[in-house]
mmCIF file of C-alpha atoms and ligand atoms in Angstrom:
data_model
loop_
_atom_site.group_PDB
_atom_site.id
_atom_site.type_symbol
_atom_site.label_atom_id
_atom_site.label_comp_id
_atom_site.label_asym_id
_atom_site.label_seq_id
_atom_site.Cartn_x
_atom_site.Cartn_y
_atom_site.Cartn_z
ATOM 1 C CA MET A 1 119.387 81.631 205.441
ATOM 2 C CA ALA A 2 116.262 81.904 203.214
ATOM 3 C CA PRO A 3 115.234 85.448 204.278
ATOM 4 C CA SER A 4 118.693 86.850 203.567
ATOM 5 C CA LEU A 5 118.703 85.282 200.092
ATOM 6 C CA SER A 6 115.347 86.795 199.169
ATOM 7 C CA LEU A 7 116.540 90.186 200.424
ATOM 8 C CA LEU A 8 119.513 90.007 198.137
ATOM 9 C CA LEU A 9 117.252 89.181 195.175
ATOM 10 C CA ILE A 10 115.035 92.160 195.959
ATOM 11 C CA CYS A 11 118.080 94.412 196.145
ATOM 12 C CA LEU A 12 119.347 93.162 192.754
ATOM 13 C CA LEU A 13 115.933 93.719 191.123
ATOM 14 C CA ALA A 14 115.768 97.186 192.615
ATOM 15 C CA LEU A 15 119.134 98.006 191.065
ATOM 16 C CA TYR A 16 118.325 96.459 187.704
ATOM 17 C CA THR A 17 114.896 97.911 186.975
ATOM 18 C CA PRO A 18 115.823 101.614 186.565
ATOM 19 C CA VAL A 19 118.622 100.698 184.154
ATOM 20 C CA THR A 20 116.436 98.710 181.766
ATOM 21 C CA SER A 21 113.614 101.223 181.695
ATOM 22 C CA LYS A 22 115.901 104.137 180.722
ATOM 23 C CA LYS A 23 117.203 103.191 177.203
ATOM 24 C CA GLU A 24 120.244 104.713 175.460
ATOM 25 C CA CYS A 25 120.848 105.579 171.776
ATOM 26 C CA GLY A 26 123.691 104.143 169.689
ATOM 27 C CA ARG A 27 125.569 106.064 167.063
ATOM 28 C CA PRO A 28 123.167 107.758 164.671
ATOM 29 C CA SER A 29 123.350 106.421 161.101
ATOM 30 C CA LEU A 30 124.569 109.064 158.715
ATOM 31 C CA GLY A 31 123.509 109.566 155.089
ATOM 32 C CA ASP A 32 125.908 110.138 152.168
ATOM 33 C CA GLY A 33 128.287 113.025 152.755
ATOM 34 C CA MET A 34 126.994 113.638 156.316
ATOM 35 C CA ASP A 35 129.067 114.409 159.350
ATOM 36 C CA LEU A 36 128.449 115.214 163.012
ATOM 37 C CA GLU A 37 130.468 116.783 165.771
ATOM 38 C CA GLY A 38 131.786 114.959 168.850
ATOM 39 C CA LEU A 39 130.954 111.402 167.936
ATOM 40 C CA GLN A 40 130.226 109.240 170.979
ATOM 41 C CA ARG A 41 129.659 105.525 171.354
ATOM 42 C CA VAL A 42 126.373 105.921 173.256
ATOM 43 C CA TYR A 43 124.006 108.815 173.852
ATOM 44 C CA SER A 44 121.443 109.313 176.619
ATOM 45 C CA PRO A 45 117.803 110.162 176.019
ATOM 46 C CA GLY A 46 117.501 113.887 175.545
ATOM 47 C CA ASP A 47 120.922 114.269 173.929
ATOM 48 C CA VAL A 48 120.887 116.545 170.888
ATOM 49 C CA VAL A 49 123.214 116.090 167.958
ATOM 50 C CA VAL A 50 123.720 118.575 165.122
ATOM 51 C CA LEU A 51 124.353 117.001 161.735
ATOM 52 C CA SER A 52 126.344 118.733 159.040
ATOM 53 C CA CYS A 53 127.601 118.041 155.520
ATOM 54 C CA LYS A 54 131.202 117.031 154.859
ATOM 55 C CA GLN A 55 133.601 119.128 152.799
ATOM 56 C CA GLY A 56 132.582 119.135 149.197
ATOM 57 C CA TYR A 57 128.913 118.468 149.980
ATOM 58 C CA SER A 58 126.166 121.009 150.420
ATOM 59 C CA PRO A 59 123.010 120.689 152.557
ATOM 60 C CA THR A 60 119.866 120.649 150.466
ATOM 61 C CA SER A 61 116.939 120.439 152.873
ATOM 62 C CA GLY A 62 115.651 119.451 156.310
ATOM 63 C CA SER A 63 116.463 120.204 159.940
ATOM 64 C CA ARG A 64 119.949 119.421 161.065
ATOM 65 C CA THR A 65 119.288 118.338 164.665
ATOM 66 C CA ILE A 66 118.291 114.902 165.927
ATOM 67 C CA ILE A 67 117.356 113.980 169.487
ATOM 68 C CA CYS A 68 117.847 110.723 171.349
ATOM 69 C CA THR A 69 114.362 109.734 172.583
ATOM 70 C CA ALA A 70 113.468 107.778 175.723
ATOM 71 C CA SER A 71 112.848 104.686 173.635
ATOM 72 C CA GLY A 72 116.506 104.718 172.482
ATOM 73 C CA GLN A 73 115.647 105.875 168.960
ATOM 74 C CA TRP A 74 116.954 108.970 167.196
ATOM 75 C CA THR A 75 114.436 111.380 165.778
ATOM 76 C CA LYS A 76 114.452 111.528 161.976
ATOM 77 C CA SER A 77 116.374 114.232 160.154
ATOM 78 C CA ARG A 78 115.462 115.219 156.626
ATOM 79 C CA LEU A 79 118.906 116.699 155.959
ATOM 80 C CA LYS A 80 120.421 115.641 152.648
ATOM 81 C CA CYS A 81 123.989 116.342 151.574
ATOM 82 C CA SER A 82 124.651 116.484 147.859
ATOM 83 C CA THR A 83 128.037 116.617 146.174
ATOM 84 C CA LYS A 84 129.142 120.076 145.088
ATOM 85 C CA SER A 85 129.576 120.678 141.374
ATOM 86 C CA CYS A 86 131.985 122.908 139.522
ATOM 87 C CA SER A 87 131.001 124.914 136.456
ATOM 88 C CA PHE A 88 130.771 123.036 133.160
ATOM 89 C CA PRO A 89 134.109 123.530 131.325
ATOM 90 C CA GLU A 90 134.298 125.375 128.033
ATOM 91 C CA ALA A 91 135.755 123.622 124.979
ATOM 92 C CA LEU A 92 139.492 124.091 124.482
ATOM 93 C CA ASP A 93 140.501 125.671 121.175
ATOM 94 C CA HIS A 94 143.066 123.522 119.292
ATOM 95 C CA GLY A 95 142.923 120.947 122.064
ATOM 96 C CA ASP A 96 140.872 118.256 123.766
ATOM 97 C CA MET A 97 139.654 117.657 127.276
ATOM 98 C CA GLU A 98 138.827 114.458 129.029
ATOM 99 C CA PHE A 99 136.551 114.191 132.026
ATOM 100 C CA VAL A 100 133.922 111.906 133.470
ATOM 101 C CA ASP A 101 132.134 114.234 135.891
ATOM 102 C CA ILE A 102 132.383 117.811 137.198
ATOM 103 C CA VAL A 103 131.573 117.184 140.861
ATOM 104 C CA TYR A 104 133.848 117.565 143.900
ATOM 105 C CA GLN A 105 137.192 115.760 143.331
ATOM 106 C CA SER A 106 136.567 115.182 139.589
ATOM 107 C CA THR A 107 139.454 116.025 137.314
ATOM 108 C CA ILE A 108 139.705 117.285 133.758
ATOM 109 C CA ASN A 109 142.723 116.399 131.627
ATOM 110 C CA TYR A 110 143.654 118.780 128.845
ATOM 111 C CA THR A 111 145.813 118.098 125.779
ATOM 112 C CA CYS A 112 146.644 120.244 122.771
ATOM 113 C CA HIS A 113 146.537 119.222 119.138
ATOM 114 C CA GLU A 114 149.722 118.667 117.163
ATOM 115 C CA GLY A 115 151.578 121.918 116.608
ATOM 116 C CA TYR A 116 150.167 123.573 119.729
ATOM 117 C CA THR A 117 151.651 123.828 123.192
ATOM 118 C CA LEU A 118 149.709 123.850 126.426
ATOM 119 C CA GLN A 119 149.974 126.961 128.570
ATOM 120 C CA GLY A 120 148.719 126.415 132.125
ATOM 121 C CA ALA A 121 147.664 123.369 134.083
ATOM 122 C CA SER A 122 147.147 120.159 132.128
ATOM 123 C CA THR A 123 144.937 118.734 134.872
ATOM 124 C CA ILE A 124 142.459 120.678 136.997
ATOM 125 C CA GLU A 125 140.413 119.405 139.913
ATOM 126 C CA CYS A 126 137.008 120.387 141.270
ATOM 127 C CA LEU A 127 137.628 121.590 144.838
ATOM 128 C CA HIS A 128 135.361 121.353 147.918
ATOM 129 C CA ASP A 129 134.217 124.925 147.408
ATOM 130 C CA GLY A 130 132.849 124.146 143.944
ATOM 131 C CA GLN A 131 135.695 125.992 142.193
ATOM 132 C CA TRP A 132 138.195 124.505 139.778
ATOM 133 C CA SER A 133 141.734 124.305 141.138
ATOM 134 C CA ASP A 134 143.150 126.296 138.192
ATOM 135 C CA PRO A 135 141.819 128.310 135.285
ATOM 136 C CA PRO A 136 141.531 126.248 132.072
ATOM 137 C CA PRO A 137 144.762 126.147 130.025
ATOM 138 C CA THR A 138 145.166 127.461 126.490
ATOM 139 C CA CYS A 139 146.788 125.933 123.401
ATOM 140 C CA THR A 140 149.129 128.284 121.588
ATOM 141 C CA PRO A 141 150.644 127.487 118.223
ATOM 142 C CA VAL A 142 154.297 126.486 117.921
ATOM 143 C CA THR A 143 156.288 129.269 116.262
ATOM 144 C CA CYS A 144 159.105 129.101 113.755
ATOM 145 C CA GLY A 145 161.490 131.703 112.449
ATOM 146 C CA LEU A 146 161.769 132.520 108.771
ATOM 147 C CA PRO A 147 162.129 129.626 106.315
ATOM 148 C CA PRO A 148 165.485 128.582 104.861
ATOM 149 C CA ILE A 149 165.734 129.631 101.202
ATOM 150 C CA PRO A 150 167.694 127.574 98.685
ATOM 151 C CA LYS A 151 170.518 129.244 96.806
ATOM 152 C CA TYR A 152 169.193 130.441 93.421
ATOM 153 C CA GLY A 153 165.615 129.976 94.577
ATOM 154 C CA LYS A 154 162.818 131.612 96.526
ATOM 155 C CA ILE A 155 159.665 130.798 98.450
ATOM 156 C CA VAL A 156 156.207 132.114 97.645
ATOM 157 C CA TYR A 157 154.169 132.254 100.861
ATOM 158 C CA ASP A 158 150.588 131.028 100.890
ATOM 159 C CA SER A 159 149.475 134.302 102.429
ATOM 160 C CA LYS A 160 151.051 137.648 103.178
ATOM 161 C CA PHE A 161 152.828 138.160 106.465
ATOM 162 C CA THR A 162 155.237 140.574 108.061
ATOM 163 C CA GLY A 163 157.828 140.176 110.772
ATOM 164 C CA ASN A 164 160.329 137.466 111.409
ATOM 165 C CA MET A 165 158.114 134.844 112.992
ATOM 166 C CA THR A 166 155.762 132.253 111.525
ATOM 167 C CA VAL A 167 153.316 129.914 113.202
ATOM 168 C CA PHE A 168 152.723 126.186 112.932
ATOM 169 C CA GLY A 169 151.123 125.230 109.618
ATOM 170 C CA PHE A 170 152.115 128.405 107.807
ATOM 171 C CA GLY A 171 153.853 127.571 104.543
ATOM 172 C CA GLY A 172 154.709 128.332 100.969
ATOM 173 C CA THR A 173 155.932 126.925 97.667
ATOM 174 C CA TYR A 174 159.566 126.985 96.631
ATOM 175 C CA GLU A 175 160.657 128.011 93.163
ATOM 176 C CA CYS A 176 164.051 127.851 91.474
ATOM 177 C CA PHE A 177 165.380 130.418 89.037
ATOM 178 C CA PRO A 178 165.346 128.910 85.512
ATOM 179 C CA PRO A 179 166.987 126.897 84.129
ATOM 180 C CA LEU A 180 167.755 125.442 87.537
ATOM 181 C CA VAL A 181 165.638 122.525 88.672
ATOM 182 C CA LEU A 182 164.045 122.107 92.064
ATOM 183 C CA ILE A 183 165.199 118.905 93.720
ATOM 184 C CA GLY A 184 163.341 117.920 96.900
ATOM 185 C CA ASN A 185 160.179 119.191 98.554
ATOM 186 C CA GLU A 186 158.407 121.875 96.607
ATOM 187 C CA ARG A 187 156.270 122.701 99.656
ATOM 188 C CA GLY A 188 157.645 124.022 102.906
ATOM 189 C CA SER A 189 155.956 124.823 106.227
ATOM 190 C CA CYS A 190 156.537 125.589 109.895
ATOM 191 C CA SER A 191 156.453 122.173 111.552
ATOM 192 C CA THR A 192 155.561 120.924 115.024
ATOM 193 C CA ASN A 193 159.120 121.084 116.347
ATOM 194 C CA GLY A 194 159.461 124.810 115.628
ATOM 195 C CA ASP A 195 161.646 124.302 112.552
ATOM 196 C CA TRP A 196 160.814 124.693 108.917
ATOM 197 C CA THR A 197 160.640 121.543 106.820
ATOM 198 C CA GLU A 198 163.741 120.623 104.799
ATOM 199 C CA PRO A 199 164.110 123.094 101.892
ATOM 200 C CA PRO A 200 164.771 121.834 98.358
ATOM 201 C CA GLU A 201 167.927 122.497 96.316
ATOM 202 C CA CYS A 202 168.131 124.333 93.021
ATOM 203 C CA LYS A 203 170.398 122.450 90.655
ATOM 204 C CA LEU A 204 171.448 122.522 87.064
ATOM 205 C CA VAL A 205 170.386 119.183 85.584
ATOM 206 C CA THR A 206 171.882 117.875 82.352
ATOM 207 C CA CYS A 207 171.772 114.523 80.663
ATOM 208 C CA SER A 208 174.601 113.374 78.414
ATOM 209 C CA ALA A 209 173.834 112.936 74.692
ATOM 210 C CA PRO A 210 171.374 110.063 74.222
ATOM 211 C CA THR A 211 172.699 106.823 72.745
ATOM 212 C CA ASP A 212 171.519 104.927 69.658
ATOM 213 C CA ILE A 213 169.518 101.752 69.753
ATOM 214 C CA ASN A 214 170.243 98.641 67.690
ATOM 215 C CA ASN A 215 168.131 98.312 64.543
ATOM 216 C CA GLY A 216 166.568 101.705 65.133
ATOM 217 C CA TYR A 217 167.110 105.444 65.018
ATOM 218 C CA MET A 218 166.626 108.692 66.963
ATOM 219 C CA ASN A 219 164.799 111.817 65.808
ATOM 220 C CA ILE A 220 167.863 113.948 66.598
ATOM 221 C CA HIS A 221 171.362 114.046 65.231
ATOM 222 C CA ASP A 222 173.173 116.578 67.402
ATOM 223 C CA LYS A 223 175.352 115.040 70.069
ATOM 224 C CA ARG A 224 174.872 117.657 72.749
ATOM 225 C CA GLU A 225 173.959 117.667 76.419
ATOM 226 C CA TYR A 226 170.266 117.873 77.128
ATOM 227 C CA GLY A 227 168.410 119.771 79.851
ATOM 228 C CA PHE A 228 165.901 118.555 82.410
ATOM 229 C CA LYS A 229 162.645 117.332 80.796
ATOM 230 C CA GLU A 230 164.012 117.499 77.243
ATOM 231 C CA THR A 231 162.895 114.494 75.204
ATOM 232 C CA VAL A 232 164.165 112.323 72.371
ATOM 233 C CA ARG A 233 162.082 109.930 70.227
ATOM 234 C CA TYR A 234 163.119 106.541 68.875
ATOM 235 C CA GLY A 235 161.938 104.466 65.926
ATOM 236 C CA CYS A 236 162.809 101.012 64.561
ATOM 237 C CA ASN A 237 163.956 99.871 61.147
ATOM 238 C CA ILE A 238 161.406 98.108 58.988
ATOM 239 C CA ASP A 239 160.303 94.660 60.292
ATOM 240 C CA TYR A 240 161.680 95.499 63.742
ATOM 241 C CA VAL A 241 159.204 96.103 66.553
ATOM 242 C CA LEU A 242 159.591 98.875 69.120
ATOM 243 C CA ASP A 243 159.352 97.465 72.636
ATOM 244 C CA GLY A 244 159.038 100.170 75.322
ATOM 245 C CA PRO A 245 158.307 103.895 75.292
ATOM 246 C CA VAL A 246 158.711 105.787 72.014
ATOM 247 C CA GLU A 247 160.057 108.788 73.888
ATOM 248 C CA ILE A 248 162.668 109.179 76.607
ATOM 249 C CA GLU A 249 163.080 112.122 78.966
ATOM 250 C CA CYS A 250 166.007 113.716 80.760
ATOM 251 C CA LEU A 251 165.268 113.105 84.456
ATOM 252 C CA GLN A 252 166.046 115.113 87.614
ATOM 253 C CA THR A 253 168.820 112.652 88.380
ATOM 254 C CA GLY A 254 170.693 113.531 85.161
ATOM 255 C CA ASP A 255 169.833 110.134 83.672
ATOM 256 C CA TRP A 256 167.546 109.382 80.774
ATOM 257 C CA SER A 257 164.330 107.480 81.372
ATOM 258 C CA ILE A 258 164.246 103.857 80.150
ATOM 259 C CA LYS A 259 165.103 103.446 76.472
ATOM 260 C CA PRO A 260 163.025 101.219 74.159
ATOM 261 C CA ALA A 261 164.479 98.300 72.170
ATOM 262 C CA CYS A 262 163.890 97.185 68.569
ATOM 263 C CA ARG A 263 162.905 93.542 68.609
ATOM 264 C CA VAL A 264 164.227 91.289 65.860
ATOM 265 C CA PRO A 265 161.923 89.436 63.385
ATOM 266 C CA CYS A 266 162.046 85.615 63.109
ATOM 267 C CA LYS A 267 162.650 83.191 60.239
ATOM 268 C CA VAL A 268 160.540 80.014 60.186
ATOM 269 C CA ASP A 269 163.285 77.443 60.349
ATOM 270 C CA ILE A 270 161.713 74.414 58.635
ATOM 271 C CA LYS A 271 162.425 73.138 55.133
ATOM 272 C CA ARG A 272 159.237 71.260 54.335
ATOM 273 C CA GLY A 273 155.668 71.232 55.462
ATOM 274 C CA ARG A 274 152.756 73.574 55.822
ATOM 275 C CA ILE A 275 152.313 76.361 58.332
ATOM 276 C CA LEU A 276 149.268 78.265 59.580
ATOM 277 C CA TYR A 277 149.773 82.031 59.744
ATOM 278 C CA ASN A 278 147.173 84.768 60.175
ATOM 279 C CA GLY A 279 144.363 82.266 59.524
ATOM 280 C CA ARG A 280 145.848 81.016 56.224
ATOM 281 C CA THR A 281 147.971 77.964 55.438
ATOM 282 C CA PHE A 282 151.146 78.156 53.388
ATOM 283 C CA TRP A 283 153.665 75.613 52.114
ATOM 284 C CA ILE A 284 156.893 76.847 53.597
ATOM 285 C CA LYS A 285 158.530 77.227 50.181
ATOM 286 C CA ASP A 286 155.722 79.655 49.251
ATOM 287 C CA PHE A 287 156.024 81.668 52.477
ATOM 288 C CA GLU A 288 157.850 84.715 51.135
ATOM 289 C CA PRO A 289 159.557 86.522 52.666
ATOM 290 C CA ASN A 290 160.206 83.897 55.306
ATOM 291 C CA LYS A 291 159.866 86.307 58.166
ATOM 292 C CA ILE A 292 157.426 87.098 60.998
ATOM 293 C CA SER A 293 157.625 90.034 63.359
ATOM 294 C CA HIS A 294 158.475 89.969 67.058
ATOM 295 C CA GLY A 295 155.344 89.010 69.012
ATOM 296 C CA GLU A 296 153.573 87.351 66.068
ATOM 297 C CA VAL A 297 152.291 83.792 66.291
ATOM 298 C CA LEU A 298 152.192 80.968 63.737
ATOM 299 C CA SER A 299 151.449 77.249 63.875
ATOM 300 C CA VAL A 300 153.037 74.089 62.533
ATOM 301 C CA TYR A 301 151.238 70.721 62.291
ATOM 302 C CA CYS A 302 151.917 67.673 64.418
ATOM 303 C CA MET A 303 150.606 64.124 64.190
ATOM 304 C CA ASN A 304 148.571 62.272 66.795
ATOM 305 C CA LYS A 305 149.918 58.827 65.999
ATOM 306 C CA GLU A 306 147.327 56.880 68.020
ATOM 307 C CA LYS A 307 144.289 58.553 66.509
ATOM 308 C CA LYS A 308 145.969 59.154 63.156
ATOM 309 C CA CYS A 309 144.919 62.771 62.978
ATOM 310 C CA GLY A 310 146.755 66.074 62.632
ATOM 311 C CA TYR A 311 146.681 69.183 64.839
ATOM 312 C CA ALA A 312 148.137 72.688 64.742
ATOM 313 C CA VAL A 313 150.555 73.816 67.477
ATOM 314 C CA SER A 314 151.306 77.512 67.811
ATOM 315 C CA THR A 315 154.589 79.242 68.573
ATOM 316 C CA GLN A 316 155.514 82.903 69.044
ATOM 317 C CA CYS A 317 158.391 84.974 67.668
ATOM 318 C CA ILE A 318 160.338 86.437 70.595
ATOM 319 C CA ASP A 319 163.091 88.864 69.568
ATOM 320 C CA GLY A 320 164.472 86.754 66.699
ATOM 321 C CA ASN A 321 163.742 83.383 68.279
ATOM 322 C CA LEU A 322 160.966 81.161 66.976
ATOM 323 C CA LYS A 323 161.007 77.804 68.735
ATOM 324 C CA ILE A 324 159.604 75.038 66.518
ATOM 325 C CA PRO A 325 157.399 72.777 68.719
ATOM 326 C CA GLU A 326 159.084 69.443 69.520
ATOM 327 C CA CYS A 327 156.177 67.360 68.179
ATOM 328 C CA PHE A 328 156.842 68.706 64.688
ATOM 329 C CA GLU A 329 158.564 66.175 62.439
ATOM 330 C CA GLU A 330 160.287 67.412 59.343
ATOM 331 C CA PRO A 331 159.006 65.346 56.342
ATOM 332 C CA SER A 332 161.653 63.593 54.218
ATOM 333 C CA ASP A 333 162.459 65.249 50.901
ATOM 334 C CA LYS A 334 160.364 62.645 49.038
ATOM 335 C CA PHE A 335 157.300 63.012 51.164
ATOM 336 C CA ASN A 336 153.793 62.206 50.109
ATOM 337 C CA ASP A 337 151.531 65.231 50.618
ATOM 338 C CA ASP A 338 148.567 63.144 51.602
ATOM 339 C CA SER A 339 150.293 61.636 54.618
ATOM 340 C CA LEU A 340 151.304 64.951 56.281
ATOM 341 C CA PRO A 341 149.586 65.938 59.544
ATOM 342 C CA SER A 342 148.471 69.178 57.872
ATOM 343 C CA GLU A 343 146.699 67.260 55.067
ATOM 344 C CA ILE A 344 144.978 64.403 56.892
ATOM 345 C CA ALA A 345 141.878 64.646 59.095
ATOM 346 C CA GLN A 346 142.319 67.110 61.949
ATOM 347 C CA CYS A 347 141.883 65.879 65.492
HETATM 348 C C1 NAG B 401 143.852 112.042 133.502
HETATM 349 O O1 NAG B 401 145.175 111.547 133.311
HETATM 350 C C2 NAG B 401 145.598 110.678 134.341
HETATM 351 C C3 NAG B 401 147.051 110.361 134.099
HETATM 352 O O2 NAG B 401 147.277 110.058 132.745
HETATM 353 C C4 NAG B 401 144.708 109.442 134.356
HETATM 354 O O3 NAG B 401 145.112 108.566 135.380
HETATM 355 C C5 NAG B 401 143.264 109.862 134.576
HETATM 356 O O4 NAG B 401 142.438 108.731 134.460
HETATM 357 C C6 NAG B 401 142.860 110.899 133.543
HETATM 358 N N1 NAG B 401 141.534 111.399 133.884
HETATM 359 C C7 NAG B 401 140.517 111.410 133.027
HETATM 360 C C8 NAG B 401 139.259 111.989 133.515
HETATM 361 O O5 NAG B 401 140.625 111.002 131.898
HETATM 362 C C1 NAG B 402 162.736 139.638 115.101
HETATM 363 O O1 NAG B 402 162.624 141.024 114.937
HETATM 364 C C2 NAG B 402 162.723 141.763 116.116
HETATM 365 C C3 NAG B 402 162.519 143.222 115.766
HETATM 366 O O2 NAG B 402 161.551 143.377 114.771
HETATM 367 C C4 NAG B 402 164.090 141.534 116.759
HETATM 368 O O3 NAG B 402 164.155 142.218 117.989
HETATM 369 C C5 NAG B 402 164.292 140.047 116.991
HETATM 370 O O4 NAG B 402 165.592 139.808 117.487
HETATM 371 C C6 NAG B 402 164.097 139.300 115.695
HETATM 372 N N1 NAG B 402 164.185 137.873 115.978
HETATM 373 C C7 NAG B 402 164.877 137.065 115.208
HETATM 374 C C8 NAG B 402 164.857 135.636 115.603
HETATM 375 O O5 NAG B 402 165.479 137.425 114.214
#
């Protein structure tokens, strides 16, 4: 029994030893962008493998072959694969480009500025051979025909041109034949959609005869129609105050600009007492003429009953209305001067 067992052990050892002494290589580790042909799971000592660079990568240096050595290690390769680059793109006239890199598989996006259209590919890609997929696009201006001209008007171009086509941005200034008035945009140009901007109209503008104002007068007497931009001046009768512009103008719309008004003077509506006006005091019966102009201010006197002192309270004439402050008390007709708030100590 024992001899046969030891024989078996010897046989097993004999089988095992050659296997362990002859080592194999695993898959070689590959650097960035590297490739190899006929990948196997295991390689025997002496096996030779040729490394290469993948599409889009170019070899820079070093030998390409590695050998599986008896110790189960691959020899070192100094091959390096670097990404291929495409040429640096030129700037796009009247447009923009967007890109992050110019290496294999990078893309460039192109766009054109307003008023320009893109001719060609809007996106190009850097291919494995280091060439761009398409030539760069161009931006060509939008074109328009000739501008619309208003009846009884014309356009004066910004610069000379011939033919029946204009390009984006080209423009001019419209004019109307006098006495017609230009209503709308004075400027016109070829716009982004290939059409000219909306032309103006040439119209005859008249305003009906201007109307009088109360308590005032106009500098004209003829009741005729007036033309665009004609003016009329207004004035006010004595003691009346002009509120608003002195002059009105016939507008594009055929209406007059806002008319002024003549504001009415005020009467000081108290029978007795003293007032303060323009820094001076007056007994009302001596205030002649009893009249202050629109916008002017005067004061009446009120009594502080607790402190037994007088004080002036001001009020303003607004278009014929002068509100007497509520604290004012009209003295009786047999009043004693010395007791009036205007005559006693002031607060
Ligand atoms: C190009 O445009 C595409 C689609 O709009 C976008 O996904 C991509 O990020 C753009 N590329 C660059 C480089 O801007
Ligand atoms: C522009 O003029 C050319 C000849 O000069 C003519 O063939 C063409 O039809 C014209 N185009 C327009 C839009 O009028």
